[in-house]
GROMACS .gro file of C-alpha atoms in nm:
model
  510
    1MET     CA    1  -0.304 -12.240   5.492
    2ALA     CA    2  -0.361 -12.167   5.829
    3ILE     CA    3  -0.355 -11.800   5.934
    4PHE     CA    4  -0.103 -11.724   6.188
    5HIS     CA    5  -0.154 -11.366   6.341
    6THR     CA    6  -0.052 -11.231   6.698
    7SER     CA    7  -0.010 -10.898   6.867
    8ILE     CA    8  -0.029 -10.711   7.199
    9LYS     CA    9  -0.075 -10.395   7.289
   10THR     CA   10  -0.181 -10.151   7.602
   11PHE     CA   11  -0.446  -9.907   7.751
   12SER     CA   12  -0.343  -9.608   7.929
   13ARG     CA   13  -0.552  -9.366   8.068
   14GLY     CA   14  -0.243  -9.132   7.949
   15LYS     CA   15  -0.458  -9.136   7.617
   16GLY     CA   16  -0.751  -9.138   7.721
   17GLN     CA   17  -0.803  -9.534   7.701
   18SER     CA   18  -1.074  -9.734   7.970
   19ALA     CA   19  -1.018 -10.024   7.998
   20VAL     CA   20  -1.431 -10.092   8.041
   21ALA     CA   21  -1.473  -9.914   7.699
   22ALA     CA   22  -1.256 -10.136   7.534
   23ALA     CA   23  -1.444 -10.475   7.744
   24ALA     CA   24  -1.784 -10.356   7.584
   25TYR     CA   25  -1.685 -10.306   7.267
   26ARG     CA   26  -1.490 -10.674   7.247
   27GLY     CA   27  -1.732 -10.794   7.408
   28GLY     CA   28  -2.042 -10.686   7.284
   29LEU     CA   29  -2.163 -10.565   7.623
   30LEU     CA   30  -2.287 -10.245   7.839
   31LEU     CA   31  -2.012 -10.207   8.137
   32ALA     CA   32  -2.052  -9.941   8.341
   33ASP     CA   33  -1.748  -9.694   8.362
   34PHE     CA   34  -1.656  -9.670   8.805
   35LEU     CA   35  -1.508  -9.388   8.745
   36THR     CA   36  -1.653  -9.172   8.450
   37GLY     CA   37  -1.997  -9.271   8.520
   38GLN     CA   38  -2.034  -9.349   8.159
   39GLN     CA   39  -2.236  -9.643   8.005
   40HIS     CA   40  -2.045  -9.811   7.715
   41ASP     CA   41  -2.347 -10.030   7.555
   42TYR     CA   42  -2.237 -10.244   7.273
   43ARG     CA   43  -2.542 -10.537   7.283
   44ARG     CA   44  -2.587 -10.458   6.944
   45ARG     CA   45  -2.333 -10.476   6.770
   46SER     CA   46  -2.288 -10.796   6.554
   47GLY     CA   47  -1.970 -11.051   6.499
   48VAL     CA   48  -1.900 -11.145   6.908
   49VAL     CA   49  -1.963 -11.482   6.830
   50GLU     CA   50  -1.833 -11.603   7.234
   51THR     CA   51  -1.700 -11.427   7.528
   52PHE     CA   52  -1.619 -11.561   7.844
   53CYS     CA   53  -1.353 -11.467   8.172
   54LEU     CA   54  -1.060 -11.696   8.325
   55ALA     CA   55  -0.895 -11.581   8.658
   56PRO     CA   56  -0.689 -11.822   8.850
   57PRO     CA   57  -0.872 -12.043   9.113
   58ASP     CA   58  -0.853 -11.875   9.434
   59ALA     CA   59  -0.965 -11.547   9.210
   60PRO     CA   60  -1.310 -11.440   9.323
   61ASP     CA   61  -1.583 -11.457   9.192
   62TRP     CA   62  -1.655 -11.136   9.046
   63ALA     CA   63  -1.337 -11.221   8.849
   64LEU     CA   64  -1.566 -11.348   8.582
   65LEU     CA   65  -1.834 -11.118   8.642
   66PRO     CA   66  -1.709 -10.829   8.285
   67GLY     CA   67  -1.948 -10.581   8.497
   68GLU     CA   68  -1.724 -10.623   8.806
   69LEU     CA   69  -1.351 -10.688   8.669
   70TRP     CA   70  -1.344 -10.424   8.463
   71ALA     CA   71  -1.419 -10.157   8.687
   72VAL     CA   72  -1.244 -10.296   8.995
   73ALA     CA   73  -0.927 -10.342   8.817
   74GLU     CA   74  -1.020  -9.970   8.722
   75ALA     CA   75  -1.024  -9.844   9.009
   76ALA     CA   76  -0.690 -10.051   9.141
   77GLU     CA   77  -0.497  -9.817   8.921
   78ARG     CA   78  -0.451  -9.471   9.112
   79ARG     CA   79  -0.212  -9.339   8.886
   80LYS     CA   80  -0.381  -9.054   8.600
   81ASP     CA   81  -0.117  -9.191   8.313
   82ALA     CA   82  -0.163  -9.570   8.475
   83THR     CA   83  -0.161  -9.898   8.232
   84VAL     CA   84  -0.515 -10.057   8.293
   85ALA     CA   85  -0.578 -10.363   8.026
   86ARG     CA   86  -0.347 -10.525   7.791
   87GLU     CA   87  -0.496 -10.691   7.461
   88ILE     CA   88  -0.343 -11.016   7.300
   89GLU     CA   89  -0.513 -11.049   6.946
   90LEU     CA   90  -0.482 -11.345   6.812
   91SER     CA   91  -0.568 -11.550   6.528
   92LEU     CA   92  -0.811 -11.843   6.521
   93PRO     CA   93  -0.810 -12.097   6.205
   94HIS     CA   94  -1.071 -12.075   5.941
   95GLU     CA   95  -1.068 -12.465   5.898
   96LEU     CA   96  -1.172 -12.552   6.228
   97SER     CA   97  -1.534 -12.563   6.375
   98ASP     CA   98  -1.747 -12.278   6.618
   99GLU     CA   99  -1.671 -12.571   6.888
  100GLN     CA  100  -1.298 -12.642   6.760
  101ARG     CA  101  -1.203 -12.247   6.736
  102ALA     CA  102  -1.383 -12.214   7.109
  103GLN     CA  103  -1.207 -12.474   7.249
  104LEU     CA  104  -0.903 -12.321   7.116
  105ALA     CA  105  -0.913 -11.992   7.255
  106PHE     CA  106  -1.037 -12.123   7.628
  107ALA     CA  107  -0.668 -12.302   7.634
  108ILE     CA  108  -0.460 -12.038   7.522
  109ALA     CA  109  -0.639 -11.822   7.765
  110GLU     CA  110  -0.611 -12.060   7.981
  111ALA     CA  111  -0.220 -12.115   7.924
  112LEU     CA  112  -0.179 -11.740   7.939
  113VAL     CA  113  -0.403 -11.759   8.304
  114ASP     CA  114  -0.193 -12.011   8.434
  115ARG     CA  115   0.099 -11.886   8.382
  116TYR     CA  116   0.057 -11.450   8.466
  117LYS     CA  117  -0.162 -11.502   8.728
  118PHE     CA  118  -0.440 -11.236   8.566
  119ALA     CA  119  -0.738 -11.263   8.483
  120LEU     CA  120  -0.873 -11.241   8.102
  121GLN     CA  121  -1.210 -11.178   7.890
  122ALA     CA  122  -1.156 -11.346   7.538
  123SER     CA  123  -1.363 -11.258   7.311
  124ILE     CA  124  -1.435 -11.414   6.971
  125HIS     CA  125  -1.524 -11.236   6.697
  126SER     CA  126  -1.608 -11.356   6.323
  127PRO     CA  127  -1.441 -11.255   6.015
  128GLY     CA  128  -1.561 -10.896   5.871
  129THR     CA  129  -1.434 -10.969   5.604
  130PRO     CA  130  -1.616 -11.123   5.239
  131ASP     CA  131  -1.384 -11.489   5.286
  132GLY     CA  132  -1.473 -11.535   5.601
  133LEU     CA  133  -1.136 -11.644   5.692
  134ASN     CA  134  -1.071 -11.386   5.940
  135HIS     CA  135  -1.181 -11.564   6.293
  136HIS     CA  136  -1.035 -11.407   6.549
  137VAL     CA  137  -1.030 -11.350   6.922
  138HIS     CA  138  -0.957 -11.101   7.151
  139MET     CA  139  -0.877 -11.180   7.517
  140LEU     CA  140  -0.871 -10.833   7.767
  141ALA     CA  141  -0.645 -10.903   8.073
  142SER     CA  142  -0.556 -10.737   8.366
  143THR     CA  143  -0.222 -10.533   8.453
  144ARG     CA  144  -0.264 -10.642   8.774
  145ARG     CA  145  -0.210 -10.997   8.892
  146ILE     CA  146  -0.552 -11.158   9.131
  147GLY     CA  147  -0.609 -11.353   9.423
  148PRO     CA  148  -0.861 -11.431   9.688
  149ASP     CA  149  -0.772 -11.053   9.836
  150GLY     CA  150  -0.785 -10.910   9.471
  151PHE     CA  151  -0.560 -10.723   9.298
  152GLY     CA  152  -0.173 -10.718   9.364
  153GLU     CA  153   0.131 -10.678   9.210
  154LYS     CA  154   0.140 -10.536   8.847
  155THR     CA  155   0.249 -10.814   8.596
  156ARG     CA  156   0.560 -10.607   8.481
  157GLU     CA  157   0.763 -10.862   8.322
  158LEU     CA  158   0.533 -10.818   8.022
  159ASP     CA  159   0.601 -10.440   8.026
  160GLY     CA  160   0.906 -10.423   7.747
  161GLY     CA  161   1.235 -10.438   7.722
  162VAL     CA  162   1.432 -10.790   7.763
  163SER     CA  163   1.172 -10.898   7.979
  164GLY     CA  164   0.867 -10.806   7.780
  165LYS     CA  165   0.994 -10.927   7.449
  166SER     CA  166   1.111 -11.301   7.593
  167GLN     CA  167   0.746 -11.326   7.699
  168VAL     CA  168   0.635 -11.202   7.340
  169GLN     CA  169   0.792 -11.476   7.208
  170TRP     CA  170   0.694 -11.646   7.459
  171ILE     CA  171   0.335 -11.621   7.413
  172ARG     CA  172   0.346 -11.640   7.007
  173GLU     CA  173   0.539 -11.990   7.063
  174MET     CA  174   0.318 -12.083   7.285
  175VAL     CA  175  -0.014 -11.989   7.040
  176ALA     CA  176   0.131 -12.179   6.702
  177GLU     CA  177   0.167 -12.454   6.935
  178THR     CA  178  -0.141 -12.488   7.101
  179THR     CA  179  -0.294 -12.379   6.749
  180ASN     CA  180  -0.136 -12.641   6.556
  181ALA     CA  181  -0.199 -12.964   6.815
  182HIS     CA  182  -0.551 -12.860   6.763
  183LEU     CA  183  -0.575 -12.876   6.395
  184GLU     CA  184  -0.392 -13.181   6.459
  185ALA     CA  185  -0.661 -13.318   6.667
  186ALA     CA  186  -0.927 -13.219   6.431
  187GLY     CA  187  -0.777 -13.405   6.122
  188LEU     CA  188  -0.642 -13.146   5.948
  189SER     CA  189  -0.270 -13.159   5.761
  190ALA     CA  190  -0.222 -12.757   5.767
  191SER     CA  191  -0.011 -12.595   5.998
  192VAL     CA  192   0.079 -12.215   6.151
  193ASP     CA  193   0.411 -12.086   6.218
  194HIS     CA  194   0.519 -11.850   6.434
  195ARG     CA  195   0.836 -11.669   6.258
  196SER     CA  196   0.891 -11.443   6.045
  197LEU     CA  197   0.930 -11.546   5.699
  198ALA     CA  198   1.281 -11.447   5.641
  199GLU     CA  199   1.368 -11.696   5.982
  200GLN     CA  200   1.141 -11.944   5.787
  201ALA     CA  201   1.314 -11.911   5.469
  202ARG     CA  202   1.675 -11.944   5.623
  203ALA     CA  203   1.494 -12.245   5.809
  204ALA     CA  204   1.421 -12.393   5.460
  205SER     CA  205   1.722 -12.258   5.284
  206ASP     CA  206   1.978 -12.411   5.606
  207ARG     CA  207   1.801 -12.785   5.541
  208GLY     CA  208   1.845 -12.759   5.130
  209ASP     CA  209   1.528 -12.639   5.001
  210GLU     CA  210   1.602 -12.424   4.757
  211LEU     CA  211   1.299 -12.383   4.589
  212GLN     CA  212   1.053 -12.372   4.908
  213ALA     CA  213   1.393 -12.074   5.067
  214ALA     CA  214   1.272 -11.830   4.762
  215ALA     CA  215   0.917 -11.890   4.744
  216LEU     CA  216   0.921 -11.758   5.169
  217SER     CA  217   1.179 -11.477   5.033
  218ARG     CA  218   0.914 -11.236   4.898
  219GLU     CA  219   0.826 -10.937   5.061
  220PRO     CA  220   0.574 -10.951   5.353
  221THR     CA  221   0.373 -10.667   5.329
  222LYS     CA  222   0.215 -10.390   5.516
  223HIS     CA  223  -0.037 -10.381   5.800
  224LEU     CA  224  -0.291 -10.137   5.669
  225GLY     CA  225  -0.494 -10.001   5.985
  226LYS     CA  226  -0.867  -9.957   6.058
  227ASN     CA  227  -0.782  -9.556   5.897
  228ALA     CA  228  -0.676  -9.759   5.606
  229VAL     CA  229  -0.900 -10.011   5.556
  230ALA     CA  230  -1.148  -9.766   5.639
  231ARG     CA  231  -1.048  -9.581   5.353
  232VAL     CA  232  -1.057  -9.862   5.088
  233ARG     CA  233  -1.372 -10.000   5.221
  234LYS     CA  234  -1.518  -9.653   5.113
  235GLY     CA  235  -1.333  -9.640   4.767
  236MET     CA  236  -1.096  -9.327   4.844
  237ASP     CA  237  -0.703  -9.351   4.825
  238SER     CA  238  -0.478  -9.520   5.010
  239ARG     CA  239  -0.120  -9.515   5.020
  240LEU     CA  240  -0.007  -9.814   5.210
  241ALA     CA  241  -0.343 -10.039   5.051
  242ALA     CA  242  -0.167  -9.920   4.710
  243GLU     CA  243   0.181 -10.011   4.817
  244ASN     CA  244   0.040 -10.341   4.930
  245GLU     CA  245  -0.074 -10.363   4.570
  246ALA     CA  246   0.211 -10.333   4.375
  247ILE     CA  247   0.410 -10.563   4.649
  248GLU     CA  248   0.129 -10.822   4.623
  249THR     CA  249   0.191 -10.799   4.218
  250ILE     CA  250   0.579 -10.815   4.246
  251ASN     CA  251   0.522 -11.141   4.412
  252ALA     CA  252   0.309 -11.305   4.237
  253GLU     CA  253   0.550 -11.217   3.956
  254HIS     CA  254   0.774 -11.370   4.130
  255LEU     CA  255   0.648 -11.697   4.207
  256VAL     CA  256   0.548 -11.725   3.851
  257PHE     CA  257   0.876 -11.659   3.774
  258LEU     CA  258   0.960 -11.976   4.037
  259ASP     CA  259   0.662 -12.188   3.830
  260GLN     CA  260   0.791 -12.128   3.555
  261ALA     CA  261   1.144 -12.263   3.637
  262ALA     CA  262   1.051 -12.554   3.851
  263GLY     CA  263   0.773 -12.677   3.647
  264ARG     CA  264   0.451 -12.745   3.748
  265GLU     CA  265   0.515 -13.082   3.906
  266GLU     CA  266   0.714 -13.012   4.121
  267LEU     CA  267   0.526 -12.669   4.236
  268ALA     CA  268   0.215 -12.954   4.287
  269GLY     CA  269   0.376 -13.134   4.507
  270ASN     CA  270   0.437 -12.876   4.705
  271PRO     CA  271   0.155 -12.685   4.908
  272GLN     CA  272   0.363 -12.348   5.019
  273LEU     CA  273   0.424 -12.350   4.627
  274ALA     CA  274   0.130 -12.481   4.486
  275SER     CA  275  -0.067 -12.201   4.603
  276ALA     CA  276   0.151 -11.989   4.346
  277GLY     CA  277  -0.017 -12.133   4.072
  278ASN     CA  278  -0.348 -11.989   4.098
  279ALA     CA  279  -0.128 -11.638   4.023
  280GLU     CA  280  -0.141 -11.742   3.638
  281ARG     CA  281  -0.525 -11.707   3.733
  282GLY     CA  282  -0.523 -11.374   3.848
  283ARG     CA  283  -0.474 -11.414   4.220
  284SER     CA  284  -0.195 -11.355   4.459
  285VAL     CA  285  -0.047 -11.561   4.705
  286ARG     CA  286  -0.201 -11.307   4.975
  287SER     CA  287  -0.513 -11.342   4.877
  288ALA     CA  288  -0.505 -11.695   4.810
  289GLN     CA  289  -0.418 -11.785   5.174
  290LEU     CA  290  -0.412 -11.500   5.395
  291ALA     CA  291  -0.724 -11.321   5.442
  292PRO     CA  292  -0.659 -10.926   5.494
  293GLY     CA  293  -0.561 -10.742   5.780
  294LEU     CA  294  -0.725 -10.860   6.097
  295GLU     CA  295  -0.929 -10.519   6.176
  296ILE     CA  296  -1.295 -10.579   6.352
  297ARG     CA  297  -1.588 -10.495   6.161
  298GLY     CA  298  -1.993 -10.527   6.163
  299MET     CA  299  -2.095 -10.235   6.413
  300LEU     CA  300  -2.483 -10.287   6.421
  301GLY     CA  301  -2.618  -9.976   6.449
  302MET     CA  302  -2.324  -9.781   6.459
  303ARG     CA  303  -2.286  -9.577   6.121
  304LEU     CA  304  -1.914  -9.329   6.072
  305PRO     CA  305  -2.077  -8.995   6.026
  306ALA     CA  306  -2.207  -9.049   6.363
  307ILE     CA  307  -1.840  -9.162   6.466
  308ALA     CA  308  -1.767  -8.903   6.276
  309GLY     CA  309  -2.005  -8.643   6.412
  310ARG     CA  310  -1.828  -8.742   6.831
  311ALA     CA  311  -1.493  -8.718   6.763
  312THR     CA  312  -1.482  -8.414   6.909
  313GLU     CA  313  -1.669  -8.466   7.224
  314GLU     CA  314  -1.412  -8.795   7.280
  315ALA     CA  315  -1.146  -8.574   7.214
  316LEU     CA  316  -1.243  -8.396   7.528
  317ALA     CA  317  -1.200  -8.645   7.838
  318PRO     CA  318  -1.466  -8.682   8.135
  319VAL     CA  319  -1.327  -8.574   8.466
  320PRO     CA  320  -1.389  -8.841   8.711
  321LEU     CA  321  -1.548  -8.880   8.999
  322SER     CA  322  -1.348  -8.874   9.320
  323LEU     CA  323  -1.447  -9.202   9.527
  324LEU     CA  324  -1.643  -8.988   9.772
  325GLU     CA  325  -1.913  -8.859   9.473
  326HIS     CA  326  -1.880  -9.237   9.428
  327VAL     CA  327  -1.985  -9.317   9.734
  328SER     CA  328  -2.281  -9.050   9.745
  329ASN     CA  329  -2.393  -9.149   9.428
  330ALA     CA  330  -2.392  -9.492   9.504
  331LEU     CA  331  -2.610  -9.321   9.829
  332ARG     CA  332  -2.836  -9.164   9.650
  333ASP     CA  333  -2.946  -9.486   9.452
  334LEU     CA  334  -2.972  -9.717   9.784
  335HIS     CA  335  -3.261  -9.416   9.861
  336GLU     CA  336  -3.476  -9.451   9.497
  337VAL     CA  337  -3.403  -9.825   9.625
  338ALA     CA  338  -3.587  -9.794   9.920
  339ARG     CA  339  -3.862  -9.531   9.815
  340ALA     CA  340  -3.948  -9.798   9.564
  341ARG     CA  341  -3.857 -10.128   9.729
  342ALA     CA  342  -3.976 -10.090  10.119
  343ASP     CA  343  -3.959 -10.501  10.200
  344LEU     CA  344  -3.628 -10.477  10.096
  345SER     CA  345  -3.318 -10.478  10.376
  346VAL     CA  346  -3.030 -10.206  10.265
  347GLN     CA  347  -2.963 -10.068  10.547
  348ARG     CA  348  -2.557 -10.315  10.626
  349VAL     CA  349  -2.475 -10.176  10.263
  350ARG     CA  350  -2.572  -9.794  10.360
  351ALA     CA  351  -2.394  -9.838  10.696
  352GLY     CA  352  -2.098  -9.947  10.535
  353LEU     CA  353  -2.105  -9.710  10.256
  354GLU     CA  354  -2.167  -9.392  10.545
  355TRP     CA  355  -1.839  -9.584  10.718
  356VAL     CA  356  -1.615  -9.475  10.435
  357ARG     CA  357  -1.803  -9.229  10.358
  358ASP     CA  358  -1.679  -9.028  10.694
  359VAL     CA  359  -1.346  -9.240  10.681
  360LEU     CA  360  -1.230  -9.041  10.328
  361ALA     CA  361  -1.373  -8.714  10.471
  362GLY     CA  362  -1.105  -8.804  10.748
  363SER     CA  363  -0.815  -8.961  10.622
  364GLY     CA  364  -0.792  -8.995  10.240
  365GLU     CA  365  -0.865  -9.301  10.067
  366THR     CA  366  -0.626  -9.663  10.032
  367PRO     CA  367  -0.654  -9.932   9.789
  368ALA     CA  368  -0.847 -10.116   9.988
  369LEU     CA  369  -1.118  -9.925  10.003
  370ARG     CA  370  -1.101  -9.918   9.648
  371GLN     CA  371  -1.169 -10.193   9.529
  372TRP     CA  372  -1.456 -10.260   9.841
  373VAL     CA  373  -1.622  -9.938   9.712
  374ALA     CA  374  -1.609  -9.995   9.303
  375LYS     CA  375  -1.755 -10.352   9.398
  376ALA     CA  376  -2.041 -10.145   9.589
  377VAL     CA  377  -2.104  -9.881   9.375
  378ILE     CA  378  -2.183 -10.147   9.082
  379ARG     CA  379  -2.412 -10.343   9.288
  380VAL     CA  380  -2.616 -10.078   9.427
  381ARG     CA  381  -2.672  -9.937   9.037
  382ALA     CA  382  -2.753 -10.333   8.894
  383LEU     CA  383  -2.966 -10.356   9.211
  384ARG     CA  384  -3.094 -10.036   9.149
  385ASN     CA  385  -3.187 -10.096   8.774
  386ALA     CA  386  -3.319 -10.371   8.832
  387VAL     CA  387  -3.597 -10.191   9.028
  388LEU     CA  388  -3.652  -9.888   8.767
  389GLY     CA  389  -3.653 -10.178   8.511
  390ARG     CA  390  -3.978 -10.352   8.614
  391ALA     CA  391  -4.138 -10.002   8.642
  392THR     CA  392  -4.001  -9.921   8.288
  393ARG     CA  393  -4.174 -10.262   8.123
  394LEU     CA  394  -4.504 -10.166   8.255
  395ILE     CA  395  -4.476  -9.766   8.091
  396ALA     CA  396  -4.309  -9.928   7.753
  397LEU     CA  397  -4.629 -10.182   7.783
  398GLY     CA  398  -4.846  -9.845   7.806
  399ARG     CA  399  -4.638  -9.728   7.561
  400ALA     CA  400  -4.698  -9.966   7.299
  401GLU     CA  401  -5.057 -10.005   7.408
  402ARG     CA  402  -5.127  -9.677   7.299
  403LEU     CA  403  -4.895  -9.639   6.982
  404HIS     CA  404  -5.062  -9.945   6.810
  405HIS     CA  405  -5.376  -9.789   6.945
  406ILE     CA  406  -5.286  -9.489   6.736
  407ALA     CA  407  -5.165  -9.701   6.406
  408LEU     CA  408  -5.458  -9.903   6.468
  409GLN     CA  409  -5.696  -9.632   6.415
  410GLU     CA  410  -5.493  -9.400   6.088
  411TRP     CA  411  -5.560  -9.769   5.945
  412GLU     CA  412  -5.912  -9.809   5.949
  413ARG     CA  413  -5.960  -9.391   5.877
  414PHE     CA  414  -5.752  -9.422   5.563
  415ASN     CA  415  -5.978  -9.742   5.495
  416SER     CA  416  -6.296  -9.528   5.515
  417ASP     CA  417  -6.233  -9.258   5.434
  418TYR     CA  418  -5.991  -9.315   5.081
  419PRO     CA  419  -6.148  -9.731   4.990
  420PRO     CA  420  -6.088  -9.916   4.684
  421GLY     CA  421  -6.154  -9.659   4.356
  422SER     CA  422  -6.169  -9.362   4.568
  423THR     CA  423  -6.054  -9.062   4.299
  424CYS     CA  424  -5.871  -8.789   4.524
  425TYR     CA  425  -5.553  -8.992   4.513
  426SER     CA  426  -5.394  -9.191   4.210
  427ARG     CA  427  -5.410  -9.594   4.155
  428PRO     CA  428  -5.013  -9.585   4.286
  429GLU     CA  429  -5.010  -9.287   4.515
  430TRP     CA  430  -5.347  -9.473   4.680
  431THR     CA  431  -5.114  -9.809   4.695
  432HIS     CA  432  -4.854  -9.607   4.832
  433ARG     CA  433  -5.012  -9.444   5.124
  434ARG     CA  434  -5.246  -9.759   5.202
  435GLU     CA  435  -4.885 -10.001   5.235
  436ARG     CA  436  -4.727  -9.706   5.425
  437ARG     CA  437  -4.960  -9.739   5.723
  438MET     CA  438  -5.042 -10.103   5.688
  439SER     CA  439  -4.601 -10.142   5.711
  440VAL     CA  440  -4.644  -9.872   6.081
  441LEU     CA  441  -4.938 -10.042   6.211
  442GLU     CA  442  -4.722 -10.384   6.192
  443GLN     CA  443  -4.463 -10.251   6.310
  444ARG     CA  444  -4.687 -10.102   6.659
  445ALA     CA  445  -4.848 -10.498   6.661
  446GLY     CA  446  -4.437 -10.632   6.678
  447GLU     CA  447  -4.351 -10.360   6.906
  448LEU     CA  448  -4.692 -10.459   7.161
  449GLU     CA  449  -4.637 -10.797   7.103
  450LYS     CA  450  -4.285 -10.759   7.253
  451ALA     CA  451  -4.380 -10.489   7.583
  452ARG     CA  452  -4.686 -10.772   7.626
  453LEU     CA  453  -4.391 -11.078   7.687
  454ARG     CA  454  -4.202 -10.824   7.848
  455GLY     CA  455  -4.484 -10.683   8.061
  456SER     CA  456  -4.621 -10.997   8.160
  457ALA     CA  457  -4.690 -11.191   8.520
  458GLU     CA  458  -4.382 -11.488   8.445
  459ALA     CA  459  -4.189 -11.189   8.333
  460LEU     CA  460  -4.234 -10.906   8.638
  461ALA     CA  461  -4.208 -11.267   8.859
  462MET     CA  462  -3.827 -11.344   8.764
  463VAL     CA  463  -3.763 -10.961   8.748
  464ASP     CA  464  -3.870 -10.966   9.123
  465ALA     CA  465  -3.652 -11.288   9.212
  466ASP     CA  466  -3.372 -11.120   9.053
  467VAL     CA  467  -3.410 -10.833   9.292
  468VAL     CA  468  -3.445 -11.009   9.540
  469ARG     CA  469  -3.123 -11.184   9.505
  470ARG     CA  470  -2.918 -10.876   9.414
  471ALA     CA  471  -3.056 -10.729   9.705
  472ALA     CA  472  -2.906 -11.046   9.911
  473GLU     CA  473  -2.616 -11.045   9.737
  474LEU     CA  474  -2.538 -10.687   9.866
  475GLU     CA  475  -2.603 -10.761  10.195
  476ALA     CA  476  -2.382 -11.014  10.231
  477MET     CA  477  -2.093 -10.824  10.124
  478PRO     CA  478  -1.833 -10.790  10.455
  479ALA     CA  479  -1.864 -10.457  10.580
  480PRO     CA  480  -1.534 -10.249  10.536
  481SER     CA  481  -1.452 -10.160  10.851
  482GLU     CA  482  -1.403 -10.565  10.891
  483LEU     CA  483  -1.097 -10.512  10.653
  484ALA     CA  484  -0.780 -10.538  10.794
  485PRO     CA  485  -0.604 -10.245  10.983
  486GLU     CA  486  -0.311 -10.228  10.813
  487LEU     CA  487  -0.473 -10.215  10.464
  488LEU     CA  488  -0.672  -9.934  10.598
  489GLU     CA  489  -0.414  -9.719  10.558
  490VAL     CA  490  -0.294  -9.428  10.384
  491PRO     CA  491   0.023  -9.527  10.193
  492PRO     CA  492   0.251  -9.286  10.072
  493ILE     CA  493   0.247  -9.144   9.746
  494ALA     CA  494   0.473  -9.234   9.504
  495GLU     CA  495   0.657  -8.983   9.291
  496GLU     CA  496   0.516  -8.954   8.972
  497VAL     CA  497   0.758  -9.168   8.767
  498PRO     CA  498   0.629  -9.252   8.447
  499LEU     CA  499   0.591  -9.640   8.369
  500PRO     CA  500   0.729  -9.780   8.113
  501VAL     CA  501   0.477  -9.933   7.851
  502LEU     CA  502   0.504 -10.190   7.618
  503ARG     CA  503   0.476 -10.135   7.256
  504PRO     CA  504   0.605 -10.483   7.102
  505ARG     CA  505   0.577 -10.392   6.683
  506PRO     CA  506   0.277 -10.596   6.597
  507PRO     CA  507   0.365 -10.907   6.314
  508SER     CA  508   0.256 -10.824   5.964
  509LEU     CA  509   0.066 -11.082   5.779
  510HIS     CA  510   0.193 -11.175   5.451
   0.00000   0.00000   0.00000
């Protein structure tokens, strides 16, 4: 039986959350936070199968680039407690292939973008569970609609209340219908149902299927959450995990009773009840049909002690930079670019940044200026990194050559000072020391080979072409002084009234 799970949550500055950080983590990307100056690097994390962006047809081109999309989305929000992103997390059937799951995720994302007109980043994750059933996708959406002029009004129909509940219901139904359509197109008999167990039991009872209704009347398990799952992985006790084990035991006993009462033949003809027979062999319905909670797992390069050690530091939210400080930093980056590559033409964007600096010093910022500065700062920083990247590759090549030379000398010195049969070390210790030096030499040789590939003439030519392309894109940006005068007027600051935040109750997996 295919798994159905759909949940919606929001990211708020008031909670110290960032849309840029969320997008980087879910997509396994390196993204720079325009407001805080932080870089979020999750390129080494495992489990990310595919990441893509979608936006309405009339949206700007930068809406399809995560590095620019989320920085501009953050810049479009002025409130210190603004809701900066909304996430729709849903499961993907393990019965489908990787390509079919990607097509399903794209179809659902396309339906969401068509209805709400926001920009969206979808990141498909592979299972982090031993059973391999937990395929899922994280769809991170902007909280504002996007059009030819950038971000506009908020999608307040999703902010809670009666309207929010109806929209959540529409999303759940749409996800279930789209999933079932793709399962049917793949020739599979599996299906999903967005309704709760109680609703499915009532429907079965209404059509006279009392046995099915009894099977669906089992008690649902509780969502563990990431903290409880982490405790279970480390072998620690968890109250929620213990409660779920008790619930699963009761459900298994209930289905065994139904099995005995109805007979094996009747149960064999019912796919929903057939899996209940596995309880006699020590398997619960949950383990037979459903994967554990949808939790992101598999953080390559990041360990729990490191995360715990940063907990106190992350609790202290960094002080956001002002728009004027971002402009000053961008001008400094352009100065570094001009010193390294005098042949690049960046005078136009420098003049634009200087004009914005004068406007900010005189009259203040506007949403239009914030969006222009966000795009300009990101592209300037990308150009600077590309220019410095060439020098970094050459430096890395020189360092790799030195380390390889040192490792080679150490290997040769050991072989000459301690030849086979030497009495300075015992045979096991001599073998251990020799193998250790050989391992280091092999590691340095591999690093040198990679550095030579990155520092080859062909690779450096590609870097130079990328630098010229980025500089041309930067100079092609419209000057800020060309913006419509009404967009440059400073709007009156609205009274700080807390906005309603959508906090839907996540559906339980059972």
